[in-house]
C-alpha cells in the first residue's frame, strides 16, 4: 500500500536515509527541512503520517506538532517524534507533548518500514 509520508528533518543525511528506505518500501515521501515547512505541508499535502525530528532550526518539533494539531487536517494525523537520543526523558517528553509514538536515531533501516506500517495501522491516539 502506497502511503504519502511527510518527513520533517533538517539533517540532509538522515533525510536521505529515511526517504530512500520509505521510497524503496513503496511510499511517497514529502520532505520538509524546518518545522514551519512541516506545518505548512501537513496542511497542504494531506500526508497520512508525519515523522518529525525534534531538533529543528526555528520552531522545534514540539512546537510544530502543536501548530499541526490546531488545524482540522492536522488534528487526526499520526505524528511520530524522531528523537536524537535513546533517552527515557526524550520519549516521555515526546509522548506527553502529544506525539503518537517516537523513533530513535540512529534509524534502523531494516526496522523502519515495519515500524511505519505499525504507526499507520494504529493511527492517531486521540482519534480512538
Ligand atoms: Mn535535527
PDB file of C-alpha atoms and ligand atoms in Angstrom:
ATOM      1  CA  UNK A   1       0.000   0.000   0.000  1.00  0.00           C
ATOM      2  CA  UNK A   2       1.484   3.311  -1.090  1.00  0.00           C
ATOM      3  CA  UNK A   3       1.087   5.982   1.517  1.00  0.00           C
ATOM      4  CA  UNK A   4       2.124   9.628   1.464  1.00  0.00           C
ATOM      5  CA  UNK A   5       4.510  10.308   4.336  1.00  0.00           C
ATOM      6  CA  UNK A   6       5.910  13.667   5.377  1.00  0.00           C
ATOM      7  CA  UNK A   7       9.446  13.591   6.782  1.00  0.00           C
ATOM      8  CA  UNK A   8      10.498  16.709   8.727  1.00  0.00           C
ATOM      9  CA  UNK A   9      14.271  16.569   9.161  1.00  0.00           C
ATOM     10  CA  UNK A  10      16.977  19.230   8.926  1.00  0.00           C
ATOM     11  CA  UNK A  11      19.896  16.822   8.635  1.00  0.00           C
ATOM     12  CA  UNK A  12      20.386  16.010   4.937  1.00  0.00           C
ATOM     13  CA  UNK A  13      21.960  12.627   5.577  1.00  0.00           C
ATOM     14  CA  UNK A  14      19.154  11.477   7.866  1.00  0.00           C
ATOM     15  CA  UNK A  15      16.566  12.870   5.478  1.00  0.00           C
ATOM     16  CA  UNK A  16      18.068  10.989   2.530  1.00  0.00           C
ATOM     17  CA  UNK A  17      18.309   7.775   4.542  1.00  0.00           C
ATOM     18  CA  UNK A  18      14.674   7.870   5.646  1.00  0.00           C
ATOM     19  CA  UNK A  19      13.467   8.966   2.205  1.00  0.00           C
ATOM     20  CA  UNK A  20      15.353   6.174   0.427  1.00  0.00           C
ATOM     21  CA  UNK A  21      14.102   3.496   2.815  1.00  0.00           C
ATOM     22  CA  UNK A  22      10.484   4.637   2.661  1.00  0.00           C
ATOM     23  CA  UNK A  23      10.519   5.053  -1.122  1.00  0.00           C
ATOM     24  CA  UNK A  24      12.043   1.596  -1.502  1.00  0.00           C
ATOM     25  CA  UNK A  25       9.168   0.300   0.660  1.00  0.00           C
ATOM     26  CA  UNK A  26       6.812   1.832  -1.908  1.00  0.00           C
ATOM     27  CA  UNK A  27       5.764   5.008  -0.151  1.00  0.00           C
ATOM     28  CA  UNK A  28       5.516   8.535  -1.462  1.00  0.00           C
ATOM     29  CA  UNK A  29       7.778  10.822   0.565  1.00  0.00           C
ATOM     30  CA  UNK A  30       7.371  14.554   1.054  1.00  0.00           C
ATOM     31  CA  UNK A  31      10.245  16.438   2.673  1.00  0.00           C
ATOM     32  CA  UNK A  32      10.413  19.418   4.982  1.00  0.00           C
ATOM     33  CA  UNK A  33      13.624  20.827   6.456  1.00  0.00           C
ATOM     34  CA  UNK A  34      12.085  23.147   9.052  1.00  0.00           C
ATOM     35  CA  UNK A  35       9.195  22.891  11.491  1.00  0.00           C
ATOM     36  CA  UNK A  36       7.421  25.771   9.762  1.00  0.00           C
ATOM     37  CA  UNK A  37       7.618  23.973   6.419  1.00  0.00           C
ATOM     38  CA  UNK A  38       6.392  20.786   8.074  1.00  0.00           C
ATOM     39  CA  UNK A  39       3.324  22.562   9.457  1.00  0.00           C
ATOM     40  CA  UNK A  40       2.579  24.052   6.043  1.00  0.00           C
ATOM     41  CA  UNK A  41       2.966  20.784   4.124  1.00  0.00           C
ATOM     42  CA  UNK A  42       0.789  18.931   6.627  1.00  0.00           C
ATOM     43  CA  UNK A  43      -1.980  21.378   5.781  1.00  0.00           C
ATOM     44  CA  UNK A  44      -1.498  21.439   2.019  1.00  0.00           C
ATOM     45  CA  UNK A  45      -0.339  17.921   1.118  1.00  0.00           C
ATOM     46  CA  UNK A  46      -2.528  15.726   3.372  1.00  0.00           C
ATOM     47  CA  UNK A  47       0.095  13.177   4.426  1.00  0.00           C
ATOM     48  CA  UNK A  48      -1.152  10.011   6.158  1.00  0.00           C
ATOM     49  CA  UNK A  49       1.806  10.062   8.570  1.00  0.00           C
ATOM     50  CA  UNK A  50       4.339  12.656   9.737  1.00  0.00           C
ATOM     51  CA  UNK A  51       7.803  11.743  11.013  1.00  0.00           C
ATOM     52  CA  UNK A  52       9.017  14.778  12.975  1.00  0.00           C
ATOM     53  CA  UNK A  53      12.593  15.392  14.080  1.00  0.00           C
ATOM     54  CA  UNK A  54      12.502  17.116  17.475  1.00  0.00           C
ATOM     55  CA  UNK A  55      15.603  19.264  16.993  1.00  0.00           C
ATOM     56  CA  UNK A  56      14.999  21.684  14.138  1.00  0.00           C
ATOM     57  CA  UNK A  57      16.109  25.199  13.223  1.00  0.00           C
ATOM     58  CA  UNK A  58      13.418  27.789  14.006  1.00  0.00           C
ATOM     59  CA  UNK A  59      10.482  26.204  15.782  1.00  0.00           C
ATOM     60  CA  UNK A  60      11.264  22.754  17.197  1.00  0.00           C
ATOM     61  CA  UNK A  61       9.311  19.554  16.676  1.00  0.00           C
ATOM     62  CA  UNK A  62       7.165  20.034  19.773  1.00  0.00           C
ATOM     63  CA  UNK A  63       6.052  23.500  18.672  1.00  0.00           C
ATOM     64  CA  UNK A  64       5.471  22.265  15.101  1.00  0.00           C
ATOM     65  CA  UNK A  65       3.261  19.475  16.464  1.00  0.00           C
ATOM     66  CA  UNK A  66       1.255  22.000  18.495  1.00  0.00           C
ATOM     67  CA  UNK A  67       0.614  24.056  15.344  1.00  0.00           C
ATOM     68  CA  UNK A  68      -0.256  20.941  13.318  1.00  0.00           C
ATOM     69  CA  UNK A  69      -2.852  19.930  15.914  1.00  0.00           C
ATOM     70  CA  UNK A  70      -4.519  23.339  15.647  1.00  0.00           C
ATOM     71  CA  UNK A  71      -5.683  22.683  12.097  1.00  0.00           C
ATOM     72  CA  UNK A  72      -8.594  20.339  11.351  1.00  0.00           C
ATOM     73  CA  UNK A  73      -6.435  18.375   8.869  1.00  0.00           C
ATOM     74  CA  UNK A  74      -3.627  18.000  11.357  1.00  0.00           C
ATOM     75  CA  UNK A  75      -5.782  17.069  14.316  1.00  0.00           C
ATOM     76  CA  UNK A  76      -6.217  13.448  13.187  1.00  0.00           C
ATOM     77  CA  UNK A  77      -2.871  12.641  11.543  1.00  0.00           C
ATOM     78  CA  UNK A  78      -0.455  10.351  13.366  1.00  0.00           C
ATOM     79  CA  UNK A  79       2.712  12.329  14.118  1.00  0.00           C
ATOM     80  CA  UNK A  80       5.755  10.414  15.314  1.00  0.00           C
ATOM     81  CA  UNK A  81       8.695  12.106  17.032  1.00  0.00           C
ATOM     82  CA  UNK A  82      12.219  11.288  15.891  1.00  0.00           C
ATOM     83  CA  UNK A  83      14.446  11.656  18.916  1.00  0.00           C
ATOM     84  CA  UNK A  84      18.175  12.242  18.754  1.00  0.00           C
ATOM     85  CA  UNK A  85      18.988  10.313  21.895  1.00  0.00           C
ATOM     86  CA  UNK A  86      17.803   6.991  23.224  1.00  0.00           C
ATOM     87  CA  UNK A  87      16.872   8.711  26.439  1.00  0.00           C
ATOM     88  CA  UNK A  88      13.830   7.983  28.518  1.00  0.00           C
ATOM     89  CA  UNK A  89      13.228  11.698  29.168  1.00  0.00           C
ATOM     90  CA  UNK A  90      13.049  12.346  25.433  1.00  0.00           C
ATOM     91  CA  UNK A  91      10.489   9.588  24.923  1.00  0.00           C
ATOM     92  CA  UNK A  92       8.398  10.754  27.878  1.00  0.00           C
ATOM     93  CA  UNK A  93       8.610  14.341  26.660  1.00  0.00           C
ATOM     94  CA  UNK A  94       7.550  13.328  23.154  1.00  0.00           C
ATOM     95  CA  UNK A  95       4.552  11.335  24.341  1.00  0.00           C
ATOM     96  CA  UNK A  96       3.417  13.973  26.822  1.00  0.00           C
ATOM     97  CA  UNK A  97       3.716  16.610  24.086  1.00  0.00           C
ATOM     98  CA  UNK A  98       1.107  14.647  22.131  1.00  0.00           C
ATOM     99  CA  UNK A  99       3.200  12.680  19.650  1.00  0.00           C
ATOM    100  CA  UNK A 100       1.634   9.353  18.759  1.00  0.00           C
ATOM    101  CA  UNK A 101       4.907   7.486  19.122  1.00  0.00           C
ATOM    102  CA  UNK A 102       8.636   8.002  18.721  1.00  0.00           C
ATOM    103  CA  UNK A 103      11.538   6.685  16.675  1.00  0.00           C
ATOM    104  CA  UNK A 104      15.082   6.763  17.922  1.00  0.00           C
ATOM    105  CA  UNK A 105      18.133   7.825  15.966  1.00  0.00           C
ATOM    106  CA  UNK A 106      20.134   6.246  14.563  1.00  0.00           C
ATOM    107  CA  UNK A 107      17.303   4.992  12.354  1.00  0.00           C
ATOM    108  CA  UNK A 108      17.267   1.207  11.927  1.00  0.00           C
ATOM    109  CA  UNK A 109      16.807   0.915   8.159  1.00  0.00           C
ATOM    110  CA  UNK A 110      15.577  -2.676   8.310  1.00  0.00           C
ATOM    111  CA  UNK A 111      13.050  -1.980  11.056  1.00  0.00           C
ATOM    112  CA  UNK A 112      11.755   1.340   9.692  1.00  0.00           C
ATOM    113  CA  UNK A 113       9.264   0.010   7.085  1.00  0.00           C
ATOM    114  CA  UNK A 114       7.715  -2.299   9.691  1.00  0.00           C
ATOM    115  CA  UNK A 115       7.579   0.474  12.292  1.00  0.00           C
ATOM    116  CA  UNK A 116       5.913   2.765   9.757  1.00  0.00           C
ATOM    117  CA  UNK A 117       3.273   0.117   8.974  1.00  0.00           C
ATOM    118  CA  UNK A 118       2.540  -0.129  12.703  1.00  0.00           C
ATOM    119  CA  UNK A 119       2.211   3.672  13.009  1.00  0.00           C
ATOM    120  CA  UNK A 120      -0.191   3.700  10.049  1.00  0.00           C
ATOM    121  CA  UNK A 121      -2.243   0.804  11.389  1.00  0.00           C
ATOM    122  CA  UNK A 122      -2.553   2.405  14.814  1.00  0.00           C
ATOM    123  CA  UNK A 123      -3.323   5.910  13.558  1.00  0.00           C
ATOM    124  CA  UNK A 124      -3.683   8.909  15.833  1.00  0.00           C
ATOM    125  CA  UNK A 125      -4.163   8.123  19.534  1.00  0.00           C
ATOM    126  CA  UNK A 126      -6.566  10.995  20.047  1.00  0.00           C
ATOM    127  CA  UNK A 127      -8.969   9.742  17.390  1.00  0.00           C
ATOM    128  CA  UNK A 128      -9.635   6.372  19.013  1.00  0.00           C
TER     129      UNK A 128
HETATM  130 MN1  LIG B   1      17.586  17.900  13.663  1.00  0.00          MN
END
